Coordinates of C-alpha atoms and ligand atoms in Angstrom, one line a residue:
M1 CA 0.4 0.1 0.2
K2 CA 1.5 3.6 -1.1
E3 CA -0.6 5.3 1.4
P4 CA 1.3 7.4 3.9
I5 CA 2.4 6.8 7.8
G6 CA 1.1 9.6 9.4
V7 CA 3.5 10.7 12.6
F8 CA 2.7 13.8 14.6
D9 CA 4.6 15.2 17.5
S10 CA 3.7 18.5 19.5
G11 CA 6.5 20.1 17.7
I12 CA 10.0 18.9 16.3
G13 CA 10.6 16.6 19.1
G14 CA 8.9 13.8 16.9
T15 CA 11.8 13.7 14.2
S16 CA 14.0 12.0 16.2
I17 CA 11.2 9.2 15.6
L18 CA 10.8 9.7 12.3
K19 CA 14.8 9.4 11.5
E20 CA 14.1 5.6 12.7
L21 CA 11.4 4.9 11.1
V22 CA 13.3 6.0 7.8
K23 CA 16.3 4.1 8.7
L24 CA 13.9 1.2 9.3
L25 CA 11.3 1.5 6.4
P26 CA 12.9 3.6 3.7
N27 CA 10.2 3.0 1.1
E28 CA 7.1 3.9 3.0
N29 CA 5.2 7.8 1.8
I30 CA 5.6 9.4 5.5
I31 CA 3.6 12.8 6.4
Y32 CA 4.9 14.2 9.7
L33 CA 2.9 17.1 11.5
A34 CA 4.4 19.3 14.2
D35 CA 2.0 20.7 16.0
S36 CA 4.4 23.6 17.2
A37 CA 1.8 26.6 17.5
N38 CA 0.6 23.9 20.8
A39 CA 3.3 23.0 22.1
P40 CA 4.4 22.3 24.7
Y41 CA 1.7 19.6 25.4
G42 CA 3.3 18.4 28.3
Q43 CA 1.8 20.9 31.2
K44 CA -1.8 20.6 29.6
N45 CA -4.4 18.5 31.4
P46 CA -5.6 15.2 29.8
E47 CA -8.5 16.4 28.2
Q48 CA -6.7 19.6 26.6
I49 CA -3.9 16.5 24.9
V50 CA -6.7 14.4 23.7
A51 CA -8.4 16.9 21.8
L52 CA -5.3 18.2 20.1
C53 CA -4.1 15.1 19.6
K54 CA -7.8 14.2 17.8
K55 CA -7.3 17.7 15.5
N56 CA -3.9 16.1 14.4
V57 CA -5.1 12.6 13.7
S58 CA -8.1 14.2 11.6
F59 CA -6.1 15.9 9.9
L60 CA -3.6 12.9 9.1
L61 CA -6.2 11.0 7.7
K62 CA -7.6 13.4 5.8
K63 CA -4.3 13.4 3.8
G64 CA -5.1 9.8 3.6
C65 CA -2.7 7.9 6.1
K66 CA -2.9 4.4 6.6
L67 CA -1.4 4.1 9.9
I68 CA -0.6 6.9 12.3
V69 CA 2.6 7.1 14.9
V70 CA 1.8 9.1 17.7
A71 CA 5.5 10.2 18.4
C72 CA 5.1 12.4 21.2
N73 CA 5.2 10.3 25.1
T74 CA 2.6 12.5 26.1
A75 CA 0.3 12.5 23.7
T76 CA 0.4 8.1 23.8
T77 CA 0.3 8.2 27.5
N78 CA -2.5 10.4 28.0
A79 CA -4.5 10.0 24.5
I80 CA -3.7 6.7 23.1
S81 CA -6.6 4.6 24.2
E82 CA -9.1 7.3 23.5
L83 CA -8.2 7.5 19.5
R84 CA -8.0 3.8 19.5
S85 CA -11.6 3.3 20.2
S86 CA -12.3 6.8 18.0
Y87 CA -10.8 5.7 14.7
S88 CA -10.7 2.8 12.7
V89 CA -6.7 3.2 11.7
P90 CA -4.0 1.2 13.9
F91 CA -2.0 3.8 15.9
V92 CA 1.5 3.0 17.2
G93 CA 2.5 4.9 20.1
I94 CA 5.7 6.0 22.1
E95 CA 6.5 5.3 25.6
P96 CA 9.6 6.0 28.1
A97 CA 11.6 2.7 27.9
I98 CA 11.8 1.7 31.7
K99 CA 11.4 -2.1 30.5
P100 CA 15.7 -2.0 28.9
A101 CA 16.6 0.1 31.8
A102 CA 15.0 -1.7 34.8
L103 CA 16.7 -4.6 33.6
G104 CA 19.9 -3.5 32.8
T105 CA 20.8 -1.7 35.4
K106 CA 23.7 -2.6 38.3
T107 CA 23.0 0.4 40.6
K108 CA 19.7 -0.5 41.0
A109 CA 18.7 2.9 40.0
I110 CA 17.8 4.6 36.9
G111 CA 16.7 8.3 35.9
I112 CA 13.7 9.0 34.0
L113 CA 13.1 12.7 32.3
A114 CA 9.5 13.4 30.8
T115 CA 7.1 15.9 30.7
K116 CA 4.7 16.2 34.1
G117 CA 1.8 15.1 31.6
T118 CA 3.7 11.7 30.9
L119 CA 4.8 10.8 34.6
S120 CA 1.2 11.9 35.7
S121 CA 0.0 9.5 33.5
A122 CA -2.2 6.4 34.4
L123 CA -0.4 4.3 31.3
F124 CA 3.0 5.4 33.3
A125 CA 2.4 4.6 36.8
K126 CA 1.7 1.2 35.7
A127 CA 4.4 0.3 33.4
S128 CA 6.8 1.7 36.6
D129 CA 4.7 -0.3 38.9
S130 CA 5.5 -3.3 36.8
Y131 CA 9.2 -2.7 36.2
G132 CA 10.3 -0.6 39.2
Q133 CA 9.7 -3.6 42.0
N134 CA 13.5 -4.2 42.4
T135 CA 14.9 -0.8 41.2
E136 CA 15.1 2.9 42.8
I137 CA 13.2 5.0 39.8
I138 CA 14.0 8.4 40.1
E139 CA 11.5 10.9 38.2
V140 CA 12.0 14.2 36.9
I141 CA 9.8 16.7 34.7
G142 CA 11.8 18.7 32.0
K143 CA 9.9 22.1 32.7
G144 CA 11.2 24.2 29.9
L145 CA 13.2 21.8 27.9
V146 CA 11.0 21.7 25.6
E147 CA 10.8 25.7 24.6
Y148 CA 14.7 25.4 24.4
I149 CA 14.4 22.7 21.5
E150 CA 11.5 24.1 19.7
A151 CA 13.5 27.2 19.2
G152 CA 16.2 25.7 18.0
D153 CA 18.4 27.7 21.2
F154 CA 20.7 24.5 21.6
D155 CA 23.6 26.8 22.4
N156 CA 22.0 29.0 25.3
P157 CA 23.3 29.1 28.6
N158 CA 20.6 28.3 30.7
L159 CA 19.4 25.5 29.2
E160 CA 22.6 23.5 30.3
I161 CA 22.2 24.8 34.2
L162 CA 18.7 23.7 33.8
L163 CA 19.4 20.2 32.8
K164 CA 22.0 20.2 35.3
K165 CA 19.4 20.9 38.0
Y166 CA 17.3 18.0 36.7
I167 CA 19.9 15.5 36.0
Q168 CA 21.7 16.5 39.9
P169 CA 18.9 14.3 41.7
M170 CA 19.8 11.6 39.7
I171 CA 23.7 11.4 39.5
H172 CA 23.1 12.0 43.4
N173 CA 21.1 8.1 43.3
H174 CA 23.7 6.7 41.4
V175 CA 21.4 6.2 38.8
D176 CA 23.3 4.2 35.2
Y177 CA 20.4 4.4 33.0
L178 CA 18.9 7.7 31.8
V179 CA 15.9 7.3 30.3
L180 CA 14.2 10.2 27.4
G181 CA 10.8 10.0 28.0
C182 CA 10.2 12.8 25.6
S183 CA 10.4 12.7 21.9
H184 CA 12.3 16.4 22.2
Y185 CA 14.7 15.4 24.6
P186 CA 17.4 13.1 22.2
F187 CA 18.4 16.8 20.7
L188 CA 19.6 16.8 24.2
V189 CA 22.0 14.2 23.9
P190 CA 25.1 16.0 23.4
L191 CA 24.5 18.2 26.3
L192 CA 23.8 15.2 28.4
T193 CA 26.8 13.7 27.2
K194 CA 28.5 16.7 29.2
I195 CA 26.6 16.7 32.4
L196 CA 26.7 12.6 33.1
P197 CA 28.9 10.4 34.5
Q198 CA 30.0 8.4 31.8
N199 CA 28.8 4.9 33.0
V200 CA 25.3 6.2 32.9
K201 CA 23.5 4.9 29.4
I202 CA 21.1 7.4 27.5
I203 CA 18.1 5.2 25.9
D204 CA 15.1 6.5 24.0
S205 CA 12.4 4.6 22.3
G206 CA 13.1 5.7 18.8
A207 CA 14.4 2.4 17.3
A208 CA 11.5 0.0 19.3
V209 CA 8.9 2.4 17.8
A210 CA 10.2 2.0 14.2
R211 CA 10.4 -2.0 14.6
Q212 CA 6.6 -1.7 16.5
T213 CA 5.6 0.0 13.3
R214 CA 7.1 -2.5 11.2
V215 CA 5.6 -5.6 13.0
V216 CA 1.6 -3.8 12.4
L217 CA 2.1 -2.9 8.7
K218 CA 3.0 -6.5 8.0
K219 CA 0.1 -7.9 10.3
K220 CA -2.5 -5.7 8.6
C221 CA -0.9 -6.2 5.2
I222 CA -0.3 -2.5 4.6
A223 CA 3.2 -2.1 4.3
N224 CA 4.4 0.1 0.9
T225 CA 6.0 -3.5 -1.2
S226 CA 7.5 -0.6 -3.9
N227 CA 11.2 -0.3 -3.9
K228 CA 11.4 3.3 -4.6
V229 CA 12.4 5.3 -2.0
G230 CA 9.5 6.7 0.0
E231 CA 8.7 10.5 -0.3
I232 CA 8.4 12.5 3.3
M233 CA 6.2 15.6 3.6
F234 CA 6.1 17.5 6.4
Y235 CA 3.7 19.9 7.9
T236 CA 4.2 22.4 10.6
N237 CA 1.6 25.1 11.9
S238 CA 4.2 27.6 13.3
K239 CA 7.9 29.1 11.8
A240 CA 9.1 26.5 9.8
N241 CA 12.9 27.2 10.1
T242 CA 13.9 25.2 12.9
L243 CA 11.8 22.5 11.7
A244 CA 13.5 23.2 8.3
E245 CA 17.0 22.9 10.0
I246 CA 16.5 19.7 11.5
V247 CA 15.0 18.5 8.2
K248 CA 17.9 19.6 5.8
N249 CA 20.3 17.7 7.8
H250 CA 18.6 14.5 8.6
F251 CA 16.5 13.8 5.6
K252 CA 16.4 13.2 1.9
N253 CA 13.4 13.1 -0.5
Y254 CA 11.3 15.6 1.1
K255 CA 9.1 18.8 1.1
I256 CA 8.1 21.0 3.6
E257 CA 5.2 23.7 3.9
A258 CA 3.6 25.4 6.9
I259 CA 0.4 25.5 7.2
K260 CA -1.7 28.0 9.3
T261 CA -4.2 26.4 11.3
Y262 CA -6.2 23.0 10.7
T263 CA -9.2 21.7 12.6
S264 CA -10.9 18.4 13.4
Ligands
DGL1 N1 7.5 15.7 22.7 C1 6.4 15.1 23.5 C2 6.7 13.6 24.0 O1 7.1 12.9 23.7 C3 6.2 16.6 24.6 C4 6.8 17.8 24.4 C5 5.8 18.9 25.0 O2 5.2 19.2 24.4 O3 5.8 18.9 26.3 O4 5.8 13.9 25.5

């Protein structure tokens, strides 16, 4: 099936997942929607997050998407069950990679950096309950980080100060894994590597999401069997500059379009 896979996030963060999708499924056509005008989602309540997700899904369905990847932990943990019961299209979501961290830790302490929306969700509570029995999980809300990333303001010294403040309790508790529970945070890896002790492994869920997408495409018999390289279409409802910079550096065969508004 040559119809596109739809991918959405509250902004540019989901491009960290998109990179993994393109690597694993190079022949798929993909539409990426960055709802940057409404970022951050992380401080919003579940009802607001569900409403924004539905608006994004409607937009992608109007473009003919055959499967939707919710490339945002906050959106997945707060809205995916509602999305699955409201639409017949298959959804793949992203959740913090607690399992591999809890299974791999030697110090029996892991850190999770995520948004308030993700850390306070029922889905996250369930996952941390099942893997956190013998492991101390240090949860930290990364308030304010998404704003720097959306602005492409990676060299701002205040970003490093903020990040150090968030990581400090994890270092204090001797974590040996840091789970990035927000699809925006892989953009902070260069800074995090500077701040963290060398033994701390940083993990995110991007590759796992791509693998799960491949499984669902196969199971539903909707994979694109063409051997042509797929096209990627980006839509953003905010300034296209930062997205354009990222896209230029990481993707080929793409188009980018700034859209003003879209409704469900
Ligand atoms: N990128 C999103 C996530 O994975 C949320 C960022 C935000 O809008 O707060 O949680």
